[in-house]
Short mmCIF file of C-alpha atoms in Angstrom, two decimals:
data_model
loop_
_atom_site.label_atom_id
_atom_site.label_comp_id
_atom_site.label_asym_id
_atom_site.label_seq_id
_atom_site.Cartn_x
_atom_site.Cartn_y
_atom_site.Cartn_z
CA UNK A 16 0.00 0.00 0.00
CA UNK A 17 2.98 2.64 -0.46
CA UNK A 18 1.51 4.16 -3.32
CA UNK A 19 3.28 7.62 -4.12
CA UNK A 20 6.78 7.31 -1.97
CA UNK A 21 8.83 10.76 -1.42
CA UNK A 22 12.37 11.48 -0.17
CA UNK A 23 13.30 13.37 1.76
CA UNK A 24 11.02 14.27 3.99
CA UNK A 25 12.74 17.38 5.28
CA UNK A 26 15.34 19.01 3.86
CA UNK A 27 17.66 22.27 4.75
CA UNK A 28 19.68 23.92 1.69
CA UNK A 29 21.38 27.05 1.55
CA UNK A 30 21.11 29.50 -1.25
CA UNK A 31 23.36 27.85 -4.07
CA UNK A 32 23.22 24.32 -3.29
CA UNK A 33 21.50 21.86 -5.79
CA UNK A 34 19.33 18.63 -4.68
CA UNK A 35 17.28 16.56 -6.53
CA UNK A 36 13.67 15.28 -4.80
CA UNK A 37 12.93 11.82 -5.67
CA UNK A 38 9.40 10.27 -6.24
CA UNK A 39 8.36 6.92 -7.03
CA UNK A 40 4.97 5.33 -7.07
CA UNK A 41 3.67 1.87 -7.28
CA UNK A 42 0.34 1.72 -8.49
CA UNK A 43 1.40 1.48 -12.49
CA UNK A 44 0.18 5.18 -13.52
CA UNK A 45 1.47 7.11 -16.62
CA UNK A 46 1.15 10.25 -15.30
CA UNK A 47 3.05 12.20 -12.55
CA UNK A 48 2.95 15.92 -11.19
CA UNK A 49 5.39 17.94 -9.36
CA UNK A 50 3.12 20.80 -7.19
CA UNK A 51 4.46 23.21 -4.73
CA UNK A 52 2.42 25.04 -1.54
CA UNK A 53 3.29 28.25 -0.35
CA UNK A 54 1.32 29.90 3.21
CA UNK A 55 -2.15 30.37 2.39
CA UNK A 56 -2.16 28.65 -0.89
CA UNK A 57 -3.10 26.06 -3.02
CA UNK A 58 -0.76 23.69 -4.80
CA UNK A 59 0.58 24.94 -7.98
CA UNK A 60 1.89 22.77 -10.96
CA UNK A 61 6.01 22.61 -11.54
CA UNK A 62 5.99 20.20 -14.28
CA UNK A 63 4.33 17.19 -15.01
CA UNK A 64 4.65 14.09 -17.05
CA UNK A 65 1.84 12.80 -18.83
CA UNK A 66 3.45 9.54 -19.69
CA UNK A 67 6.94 7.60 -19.67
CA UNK A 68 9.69 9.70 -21.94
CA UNK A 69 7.54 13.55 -21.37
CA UNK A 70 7.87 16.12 -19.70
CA UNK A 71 6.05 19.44 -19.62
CA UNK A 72 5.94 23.02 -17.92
CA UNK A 73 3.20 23.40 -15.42
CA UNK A 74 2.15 26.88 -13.92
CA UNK A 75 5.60 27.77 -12.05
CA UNK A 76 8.55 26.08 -13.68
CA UNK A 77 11.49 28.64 -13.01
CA UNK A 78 14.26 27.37 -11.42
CA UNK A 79 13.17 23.55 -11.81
CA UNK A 80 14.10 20.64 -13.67
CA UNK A 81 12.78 17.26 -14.28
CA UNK A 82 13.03 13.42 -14.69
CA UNK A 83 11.02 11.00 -15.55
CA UNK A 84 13.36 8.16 -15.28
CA UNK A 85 10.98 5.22 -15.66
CA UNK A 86 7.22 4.71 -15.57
CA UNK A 87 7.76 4.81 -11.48
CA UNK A 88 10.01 7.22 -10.89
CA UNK A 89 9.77 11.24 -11.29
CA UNK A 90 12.49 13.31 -9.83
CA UNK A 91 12.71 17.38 -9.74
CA UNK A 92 15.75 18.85 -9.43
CA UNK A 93 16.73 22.49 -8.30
CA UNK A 94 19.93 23.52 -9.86
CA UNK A 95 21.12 26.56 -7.36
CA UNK A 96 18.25 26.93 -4.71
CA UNK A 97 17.22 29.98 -3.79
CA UNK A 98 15.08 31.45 -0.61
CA UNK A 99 12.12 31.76 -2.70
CA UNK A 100 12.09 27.91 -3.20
CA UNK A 101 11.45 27.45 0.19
CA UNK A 102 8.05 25.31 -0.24
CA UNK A 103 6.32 22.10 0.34
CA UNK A 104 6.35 20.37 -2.61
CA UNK A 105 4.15 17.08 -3.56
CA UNK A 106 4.29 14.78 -6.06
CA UNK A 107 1.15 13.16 -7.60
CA UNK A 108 0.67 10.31 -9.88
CA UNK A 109 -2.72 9.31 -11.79
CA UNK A 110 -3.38 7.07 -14.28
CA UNK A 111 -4.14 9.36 -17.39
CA UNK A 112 -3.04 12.82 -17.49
CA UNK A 113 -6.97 14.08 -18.89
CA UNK A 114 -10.00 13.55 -17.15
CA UNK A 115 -11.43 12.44 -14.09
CA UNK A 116 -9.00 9.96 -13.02
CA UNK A 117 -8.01 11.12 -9.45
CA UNK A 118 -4.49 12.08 -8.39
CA UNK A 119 -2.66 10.42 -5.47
CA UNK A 120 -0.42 12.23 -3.78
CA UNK A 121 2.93 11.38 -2.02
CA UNK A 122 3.27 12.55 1.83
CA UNK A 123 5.09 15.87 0.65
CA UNK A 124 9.06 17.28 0.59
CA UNK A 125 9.27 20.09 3.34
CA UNK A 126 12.40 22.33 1.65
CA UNK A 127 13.74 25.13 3.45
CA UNK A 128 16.36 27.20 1.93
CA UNK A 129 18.65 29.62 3.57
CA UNK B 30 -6.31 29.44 -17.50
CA UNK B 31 -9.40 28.33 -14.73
CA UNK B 32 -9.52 29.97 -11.23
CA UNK B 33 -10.97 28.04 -7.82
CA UNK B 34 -11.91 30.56 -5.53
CA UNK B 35 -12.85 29.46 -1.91
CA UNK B 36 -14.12 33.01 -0.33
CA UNK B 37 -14.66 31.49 3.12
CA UNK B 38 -10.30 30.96 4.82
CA UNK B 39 -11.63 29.69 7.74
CA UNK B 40 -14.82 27.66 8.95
CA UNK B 41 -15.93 26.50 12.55
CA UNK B 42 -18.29 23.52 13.00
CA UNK B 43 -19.61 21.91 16.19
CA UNK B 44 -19.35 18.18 16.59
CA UNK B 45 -22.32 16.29 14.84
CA UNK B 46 -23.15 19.41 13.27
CA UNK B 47 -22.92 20.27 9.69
CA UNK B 48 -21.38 22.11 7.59
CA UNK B 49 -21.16 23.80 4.16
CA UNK B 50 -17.86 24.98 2.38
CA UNK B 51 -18.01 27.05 -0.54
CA UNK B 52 -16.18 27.04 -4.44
CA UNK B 53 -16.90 28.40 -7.45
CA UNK B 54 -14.37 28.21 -10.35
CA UNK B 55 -14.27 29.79 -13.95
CA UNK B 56 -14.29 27.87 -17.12
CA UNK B 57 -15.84 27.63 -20.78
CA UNK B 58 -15.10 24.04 -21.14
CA UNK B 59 -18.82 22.10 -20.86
CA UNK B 60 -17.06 18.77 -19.94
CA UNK B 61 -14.65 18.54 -16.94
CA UNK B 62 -14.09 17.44 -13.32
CA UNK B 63 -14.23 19.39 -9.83
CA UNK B 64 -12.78 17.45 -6.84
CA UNK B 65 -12.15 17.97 -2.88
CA UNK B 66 -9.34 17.23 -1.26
CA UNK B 67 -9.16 17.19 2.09
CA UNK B 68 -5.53 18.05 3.78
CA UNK B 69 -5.22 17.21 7.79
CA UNK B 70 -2.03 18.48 10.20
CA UNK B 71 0.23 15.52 9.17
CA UNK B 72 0.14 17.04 5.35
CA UNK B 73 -1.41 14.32 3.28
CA UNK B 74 -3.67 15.42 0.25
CA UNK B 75 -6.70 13.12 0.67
CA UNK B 76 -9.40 12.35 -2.02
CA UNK B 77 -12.88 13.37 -0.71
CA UNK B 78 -15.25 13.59 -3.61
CA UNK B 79 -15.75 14.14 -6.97
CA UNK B 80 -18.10 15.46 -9.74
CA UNK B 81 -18.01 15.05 -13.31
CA UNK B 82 -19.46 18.01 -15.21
CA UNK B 83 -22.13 16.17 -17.57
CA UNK B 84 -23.87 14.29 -14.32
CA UNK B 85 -26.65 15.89 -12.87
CA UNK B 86 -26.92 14.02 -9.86
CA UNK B 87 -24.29 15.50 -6.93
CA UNK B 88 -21.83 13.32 -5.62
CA UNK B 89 -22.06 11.67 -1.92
CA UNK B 90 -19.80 9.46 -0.50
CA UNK B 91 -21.10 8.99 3.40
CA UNK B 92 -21.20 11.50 5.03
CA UNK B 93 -19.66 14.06 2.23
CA UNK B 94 -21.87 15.42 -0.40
CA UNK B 95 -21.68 18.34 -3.11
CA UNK B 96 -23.94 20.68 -4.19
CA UNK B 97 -23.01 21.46 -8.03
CA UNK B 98 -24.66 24.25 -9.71
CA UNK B 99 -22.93 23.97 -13.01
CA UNK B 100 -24.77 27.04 -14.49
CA UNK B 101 -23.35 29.30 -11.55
CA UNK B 102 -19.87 27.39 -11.72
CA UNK B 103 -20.42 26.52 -8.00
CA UNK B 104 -19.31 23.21 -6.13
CA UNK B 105 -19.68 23.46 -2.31
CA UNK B 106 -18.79 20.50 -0.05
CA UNK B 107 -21.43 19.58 2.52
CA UNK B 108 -20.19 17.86 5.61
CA UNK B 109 -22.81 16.32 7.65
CA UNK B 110 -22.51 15.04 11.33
CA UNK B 111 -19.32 16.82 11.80
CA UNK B 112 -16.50 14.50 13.60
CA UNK B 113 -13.49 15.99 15.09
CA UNK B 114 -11.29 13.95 12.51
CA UNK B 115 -12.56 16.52 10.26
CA UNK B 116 -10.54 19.02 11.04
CA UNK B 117 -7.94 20.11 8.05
CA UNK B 118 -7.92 22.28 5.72
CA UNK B 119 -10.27 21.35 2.12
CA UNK B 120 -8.93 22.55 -1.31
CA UNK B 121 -11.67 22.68 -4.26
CA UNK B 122 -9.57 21.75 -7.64
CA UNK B 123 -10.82 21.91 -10.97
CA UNK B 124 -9.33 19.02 -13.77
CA UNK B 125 -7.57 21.24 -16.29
CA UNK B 126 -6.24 19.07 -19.30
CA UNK B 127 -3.18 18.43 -17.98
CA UNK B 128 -3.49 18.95 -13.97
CA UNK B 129 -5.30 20.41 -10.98
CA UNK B 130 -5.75 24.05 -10.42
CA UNK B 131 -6.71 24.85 -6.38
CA UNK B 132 -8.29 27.24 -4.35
CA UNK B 133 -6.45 28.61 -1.51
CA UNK B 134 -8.20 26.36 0.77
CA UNK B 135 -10.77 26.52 4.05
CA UNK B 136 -9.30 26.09 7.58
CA UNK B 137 -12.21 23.62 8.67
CA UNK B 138 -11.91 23.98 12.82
CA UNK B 139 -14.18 21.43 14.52
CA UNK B 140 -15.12 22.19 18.63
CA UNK B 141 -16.59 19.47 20.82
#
C-alpha cells in the first residue's frame, strides 16, 4: 500500500546548493505531477509528465528541472536553490493525465532554503 | 487558465453538526471534473469527492456530499454530522487538461 513514496522528507539547503527530490509510485500510472504550496495557498503545478519519456511546464517552472526516469520514478531537481524555493512540494501520480481519473499524492518534501 | 476561488479561509463547525464549504471556479469548457481534497495536520492530500461536469446528480460518499450548480460554476462541499477527525484544511480543484488548479483552501476547525 505505499503508493506515491517521497524522499526526503525534510530538507535544509542554503542558497546555491543543488538537490534533486525523488518520487516513485507503485500503483502502475502514466502520469506524474510535481506541485508546490506556499502559506495560504493552493498547490501549484512545476511540471508534469503525462506519460513515460515527457515532460512538460506546469504553472511555475522557473528554477526547476525534471526526470522522468521510468514509468515509477519522477524526480525534480533544483539547480542553485534559492530562498524563494522554500516550499512544500508534492508529487502526484494518476493514471491518465486528462480527465477524471483522481491524483494520489505522495506525503510531501518540506524544503527550506537559507 | 481556470480559477478556484474558496471566499470562506476559515470555517468552525460543532461536533455532529454540519457544515457547508463554498467554491466556485471559472471555465468555458462544458465537460470537466471538480474534486475535494481534504488536507489534515500531518500534510497528506486526501481524495474526498468528486463530480463530473455532464452528471446531474451530486456526488455523496457517506457523510460528504456536493452541491453542483454547473450554471453558476459553484461546487460546495457539505459535511454532515461533523466528527473531530474533520478538522484540516479542504482545497476545491478543478481538472484542467493536464493537472489540478486549487483554491487557496478553508481552515475547517471542529469544537466538541
Amino acid at each position: 500500500n505505499a503508493g506515491v513514496t517521497q524522499t526526503p522528507k525534510f530538507q535544509v539547503l542554503k542558497t546555491g546548493q543543488s538537490m534533486t527530490l525523488q518520487c516513485a509510485q507503485d500503483m502502475n500510472h502514466n502520469s506524474m505531477y510535481w506541485y508546490r504550496q506556499d502559506p495560504g495557498m493552493g498547490l501549484r503545478l512545476i511540471y508534469y509528465s503525462a506519460s513515460e519519456g515527457t515532460t512538460d511546464k506546469g504553472e511555475v517552472p522557473n528554477g526547476y528541472n525534471v526526470s522522468r526516469l521510468n514509468k515509477r520514478e519522477f524526480s525534480l531537481r533544483l539547480e542553485s536553490a534559492a530562498p524563494s524555493q522554500t516550499s512544500v512540494y508534492f508529487c502526484a501520480s494518476s493514471q491518465e493525465d486528462q480527465g477524471g481519473q483522481p491524483q494520489h499524492f505522495g506525503d510531501g518534501t518540506r524544503l527550506s532554503i537559507l | 487558465a481556470q480559477t478556484v476561488t474558496q471566499s470562506q479561509p476559515e470555517m468552525s463547525v460543532q461536533e455532529a453538526e454540519t457544515v457547508t464549504l463554498s467554491c466556485t471556479y471559472d471555465t468555458s469548457e462544458s465537460d470537466y471534473y471538480l474534486f475535494w481534497y481534504k488536507q489534515p495536520p500531518s500534510r497528506q492530500m486526501i481524495l474526498v469527492i468528486r463530480q463530473e461536469a455532464y452528471k446531474q446528480q451530486n456526488a455523496t460518499e457517506n457523510r460528504f456530499s456536493v452541491n453542483f450548480q454547473k450554471a453558476a460554476k459553484s461546487f460546495s462541499l457539505k459535511i454532515s454530522d461533523s466528527q473531530l477527525g474533520d478538522a484540516a484544511m479542504y482545497f476545491c480543484a478543478y481538472r484542467s487538461p493536464y493537472a489540478l488548479n486549487f483554491g487557496k483552501g478553508t481552515s475547517l476547525l471542529v469544537t466538541p
